[in-house]
């Protein structure tokens, strides 16, 4: 977080930032040495962006770990059940219907689209899944995502004048207008993280299989429904303000699992922290690589995450 706050042309110093943060604590009065301009940049631009990066990265990573635990599939990620496709469709509809004014409604539309897509995926999977519900839900997610992408492409072709705005959102960004985005998503993320953390031991039990978990008094279908819904709630919330940022939910939990093992007692909190740090540092690269221009953060996470994941898969081949 300190790196994310300091990097840039404003001339902020570690000592000045720390002292200015302490100065905001009640009954603490210290002189940070920062100018009025530097304080405005710190609290209205840098700090909201870094905090949003922490929230988004942490939520995507812990949601990915939860999905992977629920489906016993290390390749699962938060977009598995159609979150990204549904959110992308919702955002596209908001932009093409409302034009420039509709961009203000993108977060709400993306959130609704992501939740509806997952609802359709889970309903379809439960209806036809039988004894292999977790496998069918994954396949249903692929089908729902393909359908949502087809509709999205259709509307983009009809309104090609909005392609720039649509692609700007789809490639991901952490640009903020003060603290409004942080306040919007924080309640959803807190609820999601708390519920997922409370199920960390249950996820360990479910890793041995549904039959064994049932014999120990756990209802796998109920736990799966709760965790899928709550992970999707948090993911849809952060995606609605950040756009589609890939690879965080699949790479971070997988990398942490290789380092500390599959136990969710440590996997979930470490994925939370590493995901937050990863996205903040990725945002620093997005801001500085082509300065003064800015890369979409989704491009940075893909450029780092895709090769890393291929290396991890190659090194872990044959390890079970």
Coordinates of N, CA and C in Angstrom, one line a residue, residues 80-319:
X80 N -15.8 -18.2 -13.1 CA -16.2 -19.5 -13.6 C -17.7 -19.7 -13.8
X81 N -18.5 -19.1 -13.0 CA -19.9 -19.3 -13.1 C -20.6 -18.2 -13.9
X82 N -19.9 -17.4 -14.7 CA -20.5 -16.4 -15.5 C -20.5 -15.0 -14.9
X83 N -19.8 -14.8 -13.8 CA -19.8 -13.5 -13.2 C -19.3 -12.4 -14.2
X84 N -18.2 -12.7 -14.9 CA -17.6 -11.7 -15.8 C -18.5 -11.5 -17.0
X85 N -19.0 -12.5 -17.5 CA -19.8 -12.4 -18.7 C -21.1 -11.6 -18.4
X86 N -21.8 -12.0 -17.3 CA -23.0 -11.3 -16.9 C -22.8 -9.9 -16.6
X87 N -21.6 -9.6 -15.9 CA -21.3 -8.2 -15.5 C -21.0 -7.4 -16.8
X88 N -20.3 -8.1 -17.7 CA -19.9 -7.4 -19.0 C -21.2 -7.1 -19.8
X89 N -22.1 -8.0 -19.8 CA -23.4 -7.7 -20.5 C -24.2 -6.6 -19.9
X90 N -24.2 -6.6 -18.5 CA -24.9 -5.5 -17.8 C -24.3 -4.2 -18.1
X91 N -23.0 -4.1 -18.0 CA -22.3 -2.9 -18.3 C -22.5 -2.4 -19.7
X92 N -22.4 -3.3 -20.7 CA -22.6 -3.0 -22.1 C -24.0 -2.4 -22.3
X93 N -25.0 -3.0 -21.7 CA -26.4 -2.5 -21.9 C -26.5 -1.1 -21.3
X94 N -25.9 -0.9 -20.1 CA -26.0 0.4 -19.5 C -25.4 1.5 -20.4
X95 N -24.3 1.1 -21.0 CA -23.5 2.1 -21.9 C -24.3 2.4 -23.2
X96 N -24.7 1.3 -23.9 CA -25.3 1.5 -25.2 C -26.7 2.1 -25.1
X97 N -27.4 1.8 -24.0 CA -28.8 2.3 -23.8 C -28.7 3.8 -23.4
X98 N -27.8 4.1 -22.4 CA -27.7 5.4 -21.9 C -26.7 6.3 -22.5
X99 N -25.9 5.8 -23.4 CA -24.8 6.6 -24.0 C -23.9 7.1 -22.9
X100 N -23.4 8.3 -23.1 CA -22.4 8.9 -22.1 C -23.0 9.0 -20.7
X101 N -24.3 9.4 -20.6 CA -25.0 9.5 -19.3 C -25.1 8.1 -18.7
X102 N -25.2 7.0 -19.5 CA -25.4 5.7 -18.9 C -24.2 5.2 -18.2
X103 N -23.0 5.8 -18.4 CA -21.8 5.3 -17.8 C -21.9 5.3 -16.3
X104 N -22.7 6.3 -15.8 CA -22.9 6.4 -14.3 C -23.7 5.2 -13.8
X105 N -24.5 4.5 -14.6 CA -25.2 3.4 -14.2 C -24.5 2.0 -14.4
X106 N -23.3 2.1 -14.9 CA -22.5 0.8 -15.2 C -22.4 0.0 -13.9
X107 N -21.9 0.5 -12.8 CA -21.7 -0.4 -11.6 C -23.0 -1.1 -11.2
X108 N -24.1 -0.5 -11.2 CA -25.4 -1.2 -10.8 C -25.8 -2.2 -11.8
X109 N -25.6 -1.9 -13.1 CA -26.0 -2.8 -14.2 C -25.0 -4.0 -14.2
X110 N -23.7 -3.8 -14.0 CA -22.8 -4.8 -13.9 C -23.0 -5.8 -12.7
X111 N -23.3 -5.2 -11.6 CA -23.6 -6.0 -10.4 C -24.9 -6.9 -10.7
X112 N -25.9 -6.3 -11.2 CA -27.1 -7.1 -11.5 C -26.9 -8.1 -12.5
X113 N -26.1 -7.8 -13.6 CA -25.8 -8.8 -14.6 C -25.0 -10.0 -14.1
X114 N -24.0 -9.7 -13.2 CA -23.2 -10.8 -12.7 C -24.1 -11.7 -11.8
X115 N -24.9 -11.1 -10.9 CA -25.7 -11.9 -10.0 C -26.8 -12.7 -10.8
X116 N -27.4 -12.2 -11.8 CA -28.4 -12.9 -12.6 C -27.7 -14.1 -13.4
X117 N -26.5 -13.8 -13.9 CA -25.8 -14.9 -14.6 C -25.5 -16.1 -13.7
X118 N -25.1 -15.8 -12.5 CA -24.7 -16.9 -11.6 C -26.0 -17.6 -11.1
X119 N -27.1 -16.8 -10.9 CA -28.4 -17.4 -10.6 C -28.8 -18.4 -11.7
X120 N -28.7 -18.0 -12.9 CA -29.1 -18.9 -14.0 C -28.2 -20.1 -14.1
X121 N -26.9 -19.9 -13.8 CA -25.9 -21.0 -13.9 C -26.3 -22.0 -12.8
X122 N -26.5 -21.5 -11.6 CA -26.7 -22.5 -10.5 C -28.1 -23.2 -10.6
X123 N -29.1 -22.4 -11.1 CA -30.4 -23.1 -11.3 C -30.3 -24.2 -12.4
X124 N -29.6 -23.9 -13.4 CA -29.4 -24.9 -14.5 C -28.6 -26.1 -14.0
X125 N -27.5 -25.8 -13.2 CA -26.7 -26.9 -12.7 C -27.5 -27.8 -11.7
X126 N -28.3 -27.2 -10.9 CA -29.0 -28.0 -9.9 C -30.2 -28.8 -10.5
X127 N -30.7 -28.2 -11.6 CA -31.8 -28.9 -12.3 C -31.4 -30.2 -13.0
X128 N -30.2 -30.1 -13.6 CA -29.8 -31.3 -14.5 C -28.6 -32.0 -13.9
X129 N -28.1 -31.6 -12.7 CA -26.8 -32.1 -12.2 C -26.9 -33.5 -11.7
X130 N -28.0 -33.8 -11.0 CA -28.0 -35.1 -10.3 C -27.0 -35.3 -9.3
X131 N -26.2 -36.4 -9.4 CA -25.2 -36.7 -8.4 C -23.9 -36.0 -8.7
X132 N -23.8 -35.3 -9.8 CA -22.5 -34.7 -10.2 C -22.8 -33.1 -10.4
X133 N -23.4 -32.6 -9.4 CA -23.8 -31.2 -9.4 C -22.6 -30.3 -9.7
X134 N -21.5 -30.5 -8.9 CA -20.4 -29.5 -9.0 C -19.8 -29.5 -10.4
X135 N -19.8 -30.7 -11.1 CA -19.3 -30.7 -12.5 C -20.3 -30.1 -13.5
X136 N -21.5 -30.3 -13.3 CA -22.5 -29.8 -14.2 C -22.6 -28.2 -14.0
X137 N -22.5 -27.8 -12.8 CA -22.5 -26.3 -12.6 C -21.4 -25.6 -13.4
X138 N -20.2 -26.2 -13.4 CA -19.1 -25.6 -14.2 C -19.5 -25.6 -15.7
X139 N -20.0 -26.7 -16.2 CA -20.4 -26.7 -17.6 C -21.6 -25.7 -17.9
X140 N -22.5 -25.6 -16.9 CA -23.6 -24.6 -17.0 C -23.0 -23.2 -17.1
X141 N -22.0 -23.0 -16.3 CA -21.3 -21.6 -16.3 C -20.7 -21.3 -17.6
X142 N -20.1 -22.3 -18.3 CA -19.6 -22.1 -19.6 C -20.7 -21.7 -20.6
X143 N -21.8 -22.4 -20.5 CA -22.9 -22.2 -21.4 C -23.5 -20.8 -21.2
X144 N -23.8 -20.4 -19.9 CA -24.3 -19.1 -19.6 C -23.4 -18.0 -20.0
X145 N -22.1 -18.2 -19.8 CA -21.1 -17.2 -20.2 C -21.1 -17.0 -21.7
X146 N -21.2 -18.1 -22.5 CA -21.2 -18.0 -23.9 C -22.4 -17.3 -24.4
X147 N -23.6 -17.6 -23.8 CA -24.8 -16.9 -24.2 C -24.7 -15.4 -23.9
X148 N -24.2 -15.1 -22.7 CA -24.1 -13.6 -22.3 C -23.1 -12.9 -23.3
X149 N -22.0 -13.6 -23.6 CA -21.1 -13.0 -24.5 C -21.7 -12.7 -25.9
X150 N -22.5 -13.7 -26.3 CA -23.1 -13.5 -27.7 C -24.1 -12.3 -27.7
X151 N -24.9 -12.2 -26.6 CA -25.8 -11.0 -26.5 C -25.0 -9.7 -26.5
X152 N -23.9 -9.7 -25.7 CA -23.1 -8.5 -25.5 C -22.5 -8.1 -26.9
X153 N -22.0 -9.1 -27.6 CA -21.4 -8.8 -28.9 C -22.4 -8.3 -29.9
X154 N -23.6 -8.8 -29.8 CA -24.7 -8.3 -30.7 C -25.0 -6.8 -30.4
X155 N -25.1 -6.4 -29.2 CA -25.4 -5.0 -28.8 C -24.2 -4.1 -29.2
X156 N -23.0 -4.7 -29.0 CA -21.8 -3.9 -29.4 C -21.8 -3.6 -30.9
X157 N -22.2 -4.6 -31.7 CA -22.2 -4.4 -33.1 C -23.3 -3.4 -33.5
X158 N -24.4 -3.4 -32.8 CA -25.5 -2.5 -33.1 C -25.1 -1.0 -32.7
X159 N -24.3 -0.9 -31.7 CA -23.9 0.4 -31.2 C -22.4 0.6 -31.2
X160 N -21.8 0.5 -32.4 CA -20.3 0.5 -32.5 C -19.7 1.8 -32.0
X161 N -20.6 2.9 -31.9 CA -20.0 4.2 -31.4 C -19.7 4.1 -29.9
X162 N -20.1 3.1 -29.2 CA -19.8 2.9 -27.8 C -18.7 1.9 -27.5
X163 N -18.1 1.4 -28.5 CA -17.1 0.4 -28.3 C -15.9 0.8 -27.4
X164 N -15.5 2.1 -27.5 CA -14.4 2.6 -26.7 C -14.7 2.5 -25.2
X165 N -15.9 3.0 -24.9 CA -16.3 3.0 -23.5 C -16.5 1.5 -22.9
X166 N -17.1 0.7 -23.8 CA -17.3 -0.7 -23.3 C -15.9 -1.4 -23.1
X167 N -15.0 -1.3 -24.0 CA -13.7 -1.9 -23.9 C -12.9 -1.3 -22.7
X168 N -13.1 0.0 -22.5 CA -12.4 0.6 -21.4 C -12.8 -0.1 -20.1
X169 N -14.1 -0.3 -19.9 CA -14.6 -1.0 -18.7 C -14.1 -2.4 -18.7
X170 N -14.2 -3.1 -19.8 CA -13.9 -4.6 -19.8 C -12.5 -4.9 -19.5
X171 N -11.6 -4.0 -19.8 CA -10.1 -4.2 -19.6 C -9.7 -3.9 -18.2
X172 N -10.6 -3.3 -17.4 CA -10.4 -3.1 -16.0 C -9.7 -1.8 -15.7
X173 N -10.1 -1.2 -14.6 CA -9.4 0.1 -14.1 C -9.7 0.3 -12.7
X174 N -8.8 1.0 -12.0 CA -9.0 1.4 -10.6 C -9.1 2.9 -10.4
X175 N -9.4 3.6 -11.4 CA -9.5 5.0 -11.3 C -10.8 5.3 -10.5
X176 N -10.7 6.2 -9.5 CA -11.8 6.5 -8.6 C -12.1 7.9 -8.6
X177 N -13.3 8.2 -8.1 CA -13.7 9.6 -7.9 C -13.9 9.8 -6.4
X178 N -12.8 9.9 -5.7 CA -12.9 10.0 -4.2 C -13.1 8.6 -3.6
X179 N -13.9 8.6 -2.5 CA -14.1 7.4 -1.8 C -15.4 6.7 -2.1
X180 N -16.2 7.2 -3.1 CA -17.5 6.7 -3.3 C -17.5 5.2 -3.7
X181 N -16.6 4.8 -4.6 CA -16.5 3.4 -5.0 C -16.1 2.5 -3.8
X182 N -15.2 3.0 -2.9 CA -14.9 2.2 -1.7 C -16.1 2.0 -0.8
X183 N -16.8 3.0 -0.6 CA -18.0 2.9 0.3 C -19.0 2.0 -0.3
X184 N -19.1 2.0 -1.7 CA -20.1 1.2 -2.3 C -19.9 -0.3 -2.2
X185 N -18.6 -0.7 -2.3 CA -18.4 -2.2 -2.4 C -18.0 -2.7 -1.0
X186 N -17.5 -1.9 -0.1 CA -17.0 -2.4 1.2 C -18.0 -3.3 2.0
X187 N -19.2 -2.9 2.1 CA -20.1 -3.7 2.9 C -20.3 -5.1 2.3
X188 N -20.4 -5.2 1.0 CA -20.5 -6.5 0.3 C -19.3 -7.4 0.5
X189 N -18.1 -6.8 0.4 CA -16.9 -7.5 0.6 C -16.7 -8.0 2.0
X190 N -17.0 -7.1 3.0 CA -16.9 -7.6 4.4 C -17.8 -8.8 4.7
X191 N -19.0 -8.7 4.2 CA -19.9 -9.9 4.5 C -19.4 -11.1 3.8
X192 N -18.9 -11.0 2.5 CA -18.4 -12.1 1.8 C -17.2 -12.7 2.4
X193 N -16.3 -11.9 2.8 CA -15.0 -12.4 3.4 C -15.3 -13.1 4.8
X194 N -16.2 -12.5 5.6 CA -16.5 -13.1 6.9 C -17.1 -14.5 6.7
X195 N -18.1 -14.6 5.8 CA -18.8 -15.9 5.6 C -17.8 -16.9 5.1
X196 N -17.0 -16.5 4.1 CA -16.0 -17.5 3.6 C -15.0 -18.0 4.6
X197 N -14.5 -17.0 5.5 CA -13.6 -17.4 6.5 C -14.2 -18.3 7.5
X198 N -15.5 -18.1 7.8 CA -16.2 -19.0 8.8 C -16.3 -20.4 8.3
X199 N -16.2 -20.6 7.0 CA -16.3 -21.9 6.4 C -15.0 -22.6 6.0
X200 N -13.9 -22.0 6.6 CA -12.6 -22.5 6.1 C -12.4 -24.0 6.6
X201 N -12.8 -24.4 7.7 CA -12.7 -25.8 8.2 C -13.6 -26.7 7.4
X202 N -14.8 -26.2 7.1 CA -15.7 -27.0 6.3 C -15.2 -27.2 4.9
X203 N -14.5 -26.3 4.3 CA -13.9 -26.5 3.0 C -12.8 -27.6 3.1
X204 N -12.1 -27.7 4.2 CA -11.1 -28.7 4.4 C -11.8 -30.1 4.4
X205 N -12.9 -30.2 5.1 CA -13.6 -31.5 5.1 C -14.2 -31.8 3.8
X206 N -14.7 -30.8 3.0 CA -15.3 -31.1 1.7 C -14.2 -31.5 0.7
X207 N -13.0 -31.2 1.0 CA -12.0 -31.6 0.0 C -11.8 -33.1 -0.2
X208 N -12.3 -33.9 0.8 CA -12.1 -35.3 0.7 C -13.3 -36.0 0.0
X209 N -14.3 -35.2 -0.4 CA -15.4 -35.7 -1.2 C -16.8 -35.5 -0.5
X210 N -17.8 -35.5 -1.2 CA -19.2 -35.3 -0.7 C -19.6 -36.4 0.2
X211 N -19.3 -37.6 -0.2 CA -19.8 -38.8 0.7 C -19.1 -38.7 2.0
X212 N -17.8 -38.5 2.1 CA -17.1 -38.4 3.4 C -17.6 -37.2 4.2
X213 N -17.8 -36.1 3.5 CA -18.3 -34.9 4.2 C -19.7 -35.1 4.8
X214 N -20.5 -35.8 4.1 CA -21.9 -36.1 4.6 C -21.8 -37.0 5.8
X215 N -20.9 -38.0 5.8 CA -20.8 -38.9 6.9 C -20.3 -38.2 8.2
X216 N -19.7 -37.0 8.0 CA -19.2 -36.2 9.1 C -20.2 -35.1 9.5
X217 N -21.4 -35.2 9.0 CA -22.5 -34.3 9.4 C -22.6 -33.0 8.6
X218 N -21.9 -32.9 7.5 CA -21.9 -31.7 6.6 C -22.8 -31.9 5.4
X219 N -23.6 -30.9 5.1 CA -24.5 -31.0 3.9 C -23.7 -30.3 2.8
X220 N -23.1 -31.1 1.9 CA -22.3 -30.5 0.8 C -23.0 -29.5 -0.1
X221 N -24.3 -29.9 -0.4 CA -25.0 -29.1 -1.4 C -25.4 -27.7 -0.7
X222 N -25.7 -27.7 0.5 CA -26.0 -26.5 1.2 C -24.8 -25.6 1.4
X223 N -23.6 -26.2 1.7 CA -22.4 -25.4 1.9 C -22.0 -24.9 0.5
X224 N -22.1 -25.7 -0.5 CA -21.7 -25.2 -1.9 C -22.6 -24.1 -2.3
X225 N -23.9 -24.1 -2.0 CA -24.8 -23.0 -2.4 C -24.4 -21.8 -1.7
X226 N -24.2 -21.9 -0.4 CA -23.9 -20.7 0.4 C -22.6 -20.0 -0.1
X227 N -21.5 -20.8 -0.3 CA -20.2 -20.3 -0.6 C -20.2 -19.7 -2.1
X228 N -20.9 -20.4 -3.0 CA -21.0 -19.9 -4.3 C -21.7 -18.6 -4.4
X229 N -22.8 -18.5 -3.6 CA -23.6 -17.2 -3.6 C -22.9 -16.1 -3.0
X230 N -22.2 -16.4 -1.8 CA -21.5 -15.3 -1.1 C -20.3 -14.9 -1.8
X231 N -19.5 -15.8 -2.4 CA -18.3 -15.4 -3.2 C -18.7 -14.6 -4.4
X232 N -19.8 -15.0 -5.0 CA -20.3 -14.3 -6.2 C -20.8 -12.9 -5.8
X233 N -21.4 -12.8 -4.7 CA -21.9 -11.4 -4.2 C -20.7 -10.5 -4.1
X234 N -19.6 -10.9 -3.5 CA -18.5 -10.0 -3.3 C -17.8 -9.8 -4.7
X235 N -17.7 -10.8 -5.5 CA -17.0 -10.6 -6.8 C -17.8 -9.7 -7.7
X236 N -19.1 -9.9 -7.7 CA -20.0 -9.0 -8.6 C -19.9 -7.5 -8.1
X237 N -19.8 -7.3 -6.8 CA -19.6 -6.0 -6.2 C -18.4 -5.3 -6.7
X238 N -17.2 -6.0 -6.6 CA -16.0 -5.4 -6.9 C -15.8 -5.3 -8.4
X239 N -16.3 -6.2 -9.2 CA -16.2 -6.2 -10.6 C -17.1 -5.0 -11.2
X240 N -18.1 -4.7 -10.5 CA -19.0 -3.6 -10.9 C -18.3 -2.2 -10.9
X241 N -17.3 -2.1 -10.1 CA -16.6 -0.8 -10.0 C -15.2 -0.9 -10.6
X242 N -14.6 -2.1 -10.8 CA -13.3 -2.2 -11.3 C -13.2 -2.7 -12.8
X243 N -14.3 -3.2 -13.3 CA -14.3 -3.8 -14.6 C -13.8 -5.2 -14.4
X244 N -13.4 -5.9 -15.6 CA -13.1 -7.3 -15.6 C -11.5 -7.4 -15.5
X245 N -11.1 -7.8 -14.3 CA -9.7 -8.0 -14.0 C -9.4 -9.5 -13.8
X246 N -8.7 -10.0 -14.8 CA -8.5 -11.5 -14.8 C -7.3 -12.0 -14.1
X247 N -7.2 -13.3 -13.9 CA -6.1 -14.0 -13.4 C -5.8 -13.9 -11.9
X248 N -6.4 -12.9 -11.2 CA -6.1 -12.7 -9.8 C -6.7 -13.9 -9.0
X249 N -8.0 -14.2 -9.3 CA -8.7 -15.3 -8.6 C -8.2 -16.7 -8.9
X250 N -7.5 -16.9 -10.0 CA -7.0 -18.2 -10.3 C -5.5 -18.4 -9.9
X251 N -4.7 -17.3 -10.2 CA -3.2 -17.4 -9.9 C -2.9 -17.3 -8.5
X252 N -3.4 -16.4 -7.8 CA -3.0 -16.1 -6.4 C -3.3 -17.3 -5.5
X253 N -4.6 -17.9 -5.4 CA -4.8 -19.0 -4.5 C -3.9 -20.2 -4.9
X254 N -3.7 -20.4 -6.2 CA -2.9 -21.5 -6.7 C -1.4 -21.4 -6.2
X255 N -0.9 -20.2 -6.3 CA 0.5 -19.9 -5.9 C 0.6 -20.1 -4.4
X256 N -0.3 -19.6 -3.7 CA -0.3 -19.7 -2.2 C -0.4 -21.2 -1.8
X257 N -1.2 -21.9 -2.5 CA -1.4 -23.3 -2.2 C -0.1 -24.1 -2.4
X258 N 0.6 -23.7 -3.4 CA 1.9 -24.4 -3.7 C 2.9 -24.1 -2.6
X259 N 2.8 -23.0 -1.9 CA 3.8 -22.6 -0.9 C 3.4 -23.1 0.5
X260 N 2.1 -23.1 0.9 CA 1.8 -23.5 2.2 C 0.9 -24.7 2.3
X261 N 0.5 -25.3 1.2 CA -0.3 -26.5 1.2 C -1.8 -26.2 1.0
X262 N -2.6 -27.2 1.0 CA -4.0 -27.0 0.6 C -5.0 -26.6 1.8
X263 N -4.4 -26.6 3.0 CA -5.3 -26.3 4.2 C -5.9 -24.9 4.1
X264 N -7.2 -24.8 4.2 CA -7.9 -23.5 4.0 C -7.8 -22.6 5.2
X265 N -7.3 -23.1 6.4 CA -7.2 -22.3 7.5 C -6.1 -21.2 7.3
X266 N -5.1 -21.6 6.5 CA -4.0 -20.6 6.1 C -4.2 -20.1 4.7
X267 N -4.8 -20.9 3.8 CA -4.9 -20.6 2.4 C -5.8 -19.3 2.2
X268 N -6.9 -19.3 2.9 CA -7.8 -18.2 2.7 C -7.3 -16.8 3.2
X269 N -6.8 -16.7 4.4 CA -6.2 -15.4 4.8 C -5.0 -14.9 4.0
X270 N -4.1 -15.9 3.6 CA -3.0 -15.5 2.9 C -3.3 -15.2 1.4
X271 N -4.3 -15.8 0.8 CA -4.8 -15.4 -0.5 C -5.4 -14.0 -0.4
X272 N -6.1 -13.7 0.6 CA -6.6 -12.4 0.8 C -5.5 -11.3 0.8
X273 N -4.5 -11.5 1.6 CA -3.4 -10.5 1.6 C -2.6 -10.5 0.4
X274 N -2.2 -11.6 -0.2 CA -1.4 -11.7 -1.4 C -2.2 -11.1 -2.6
X275 N -3.4 -11.4 -2.7 CA -4.3 -10.8 -3.7 C -4.3 -9.3 -3.6
X276 N -4.5 -8.8 -2.4 CA -4.5 -7.3 -2.3 C -3.2 -6.7 -2.7
X277 N -2.1 -7.3 -2.2 CA -0.8 -6.7 -2.6 C -0.5 -6.8 -4.1
X278 N -0.9 -7.9 -4.7 CA -0.6 -8.1 -6.1 C -1.3 -7.1 -6.9
X279 N -2.6 -6.8 -6.6 CA -3.3 -5.9 -7.4 C -2.9 -4.4 -7.3
X280 N -2.5 -4.1 -6.0 CA -1.9 -2.7 -5.8 C -0.7 -2.5 -6.6
X281 N 0.2 -3.5 -6.6 CA 1.5 -3.4 -7.3 C 1.2 -3.5 -8.8
X282 N 0.3 -4.2 -9.3 CA -0.1 -4.3 -10.7 C -0.6 -2.9 -11.1
X283 N -1.4 -2.2 -10.2 CA -1.9 -0.9 -10.6 C -0.7 0.1 -10.6
X284 N 0.3 0.0 -9.8 CA 1.5 0.8 -9.9 C 2.1 0.7 -11.3
X285 N 2.3 -0.5 -11.8 CA 2.8 -0.7 -13.1 C 1.9 -0.1 -14.2
X286 N 0.6 -0.3 -14.0 CA -0.3 0.3 -15.0 C -0.2 1.8 -15.1
X287 N 0.1 2.4 -13.9 CA 0.2 3.9 -13.9 C 1.5 4.4 -14.4
X288 N 2.5 3.6 -14.3 CA 3.9 4.1 -14.6 C 4.6 3.6 -15.9
X289 N 4.2 2.5 -16.4 CA 4.9 1.9 -17.5 C 4.8 2.8 -18.7
X290 N 3.7 3.4 -19.0 CA 3.5 4.3 -20.1 C 3.2 5.7 -19.7
X291 N 3.6 6.1 -18.5 CA 3.3 7.4 -18.0 C 3.7 8.5 -19.0
X292 N 2.8 9.5 -19.2 CA 1.6 9.9 -18.5 C 0.4 9.1 -18.9
X293 N 0.5 8.3 -19.9 CA -0.7 7.5 -20.3 C -0.8 6.3 -19.3
X294 N -2.0 5.7 -19.3 CA -2.2 4.6 -18.3 C -2.7 3.3 -18.9
X295 N -2.1 2.2 -18.6 CA -2.5 0.9 -19.2 C -3.7 0.5 -18.4
X296 N -4.7 -0.2 -19.0 CA -5.7 -0.9 -18.3 C -5.1 -2.0 -17.4
X297 N -5.5 -2.0 -16.1 CA -4.9 -2.9 -15.2 C -5.2 -4.4 -15.6
X298 N -6.2 -4.7 -16.3 CA -6.5 -6.0 -16.7 C -5.4 -6.5 -17.7
X299 N -4.8 -5.6 -18.5 CA -3.7 -6.0 -19.3 C -2.5 -6.4 -18.5
X300 N -2.2 -5.6 -17.4 CA -1.1 -5.9 -16.6 C -1.2 -7.2 -15.9
X301 N -2.4 -7.5 -15.3 CA -2.6 -8.7 -14.6 C -2.5 -9.9 -15.5
X302 N -3.0 -9.8 -16.7 CA -2.9 -10.9 -17.7 C -1.5 -11.1 -18.1
X303 N -0.7 -10.0 -18.3 CA 0.7 -10.1 -18.8 C 1.5 -10.8 -17.7
X304 N 1.2 -10.6 -16.4 CA 2.0 -11.2 -15.3 C 1.4 -12.6 -15.0
X305 N 0.1 -12.6 -15.0 CA -0.6 -13.9 -14.5 C -0.5 -15.0 -15.4
X306 N -0.7 -14.8 -16.7 CA -0.8 -15.9 -17.7 C 0.6 -16.6 -17.8
X307 N 1.7 -16.0 -18.0 CA 3.0 -16.7 -18.0 C 3.3 -17.4 -16.6
X308 N 3.0 -16.7 -15.5 CA 3.2 -17.3 -14.2 C 2.4 -18.5 -14.1
X309 N 1.1 -18.5 -14.5 CA 0.3 -19.7 -14.3 C 0.8 -20.8 -15.2
X310 N 1.3 -20.5 -16.4 CA 1.8 -21.6 -17.2 C 3.0 -22.3 -16.6
X311 N 3.9 -21.4 -16.0 CA 5.1 -22.0 -15.3 C 4.6 -22.8 -14.1
X312 N 3.7 -22.4 -13.3 CA 3.2 -23.1 -12.2 C 2.6 -24.4 -12.6
X313 N 1.8 -24.4 -13.7 CA 1.2 -25.7 -14.1 C 2.3 -26.7 -14.6
X314 N 3.3 -26.1 -15.3 CA 4.4 -27.0 -15.7 C 5.2 -27.6 -14.6
X315 N 5.5 -26.8 -13.6 CA 6.3 -27.3 -12.4 C 5.5 -28.3 -11.6
X316 N 4.1 -28.1 -11.5 CA 3.3 -28.9 -10.7 C 2.8 -30.2 -11.4
X317 N 3.1 -30.3 -12.7 CA 2.6 -31.4 -13.5 C 3.1 -32.8 -12.9
X318 N 2.1 -33.6 -12.7 CA 2.4 -34.9 -12.1 C 2.4 -34.9 -10.6
X319 N 2.3 -33.8 -10.0 CA 2.2 -33.7 -8.5 C 0.8 -33.8 -8.1

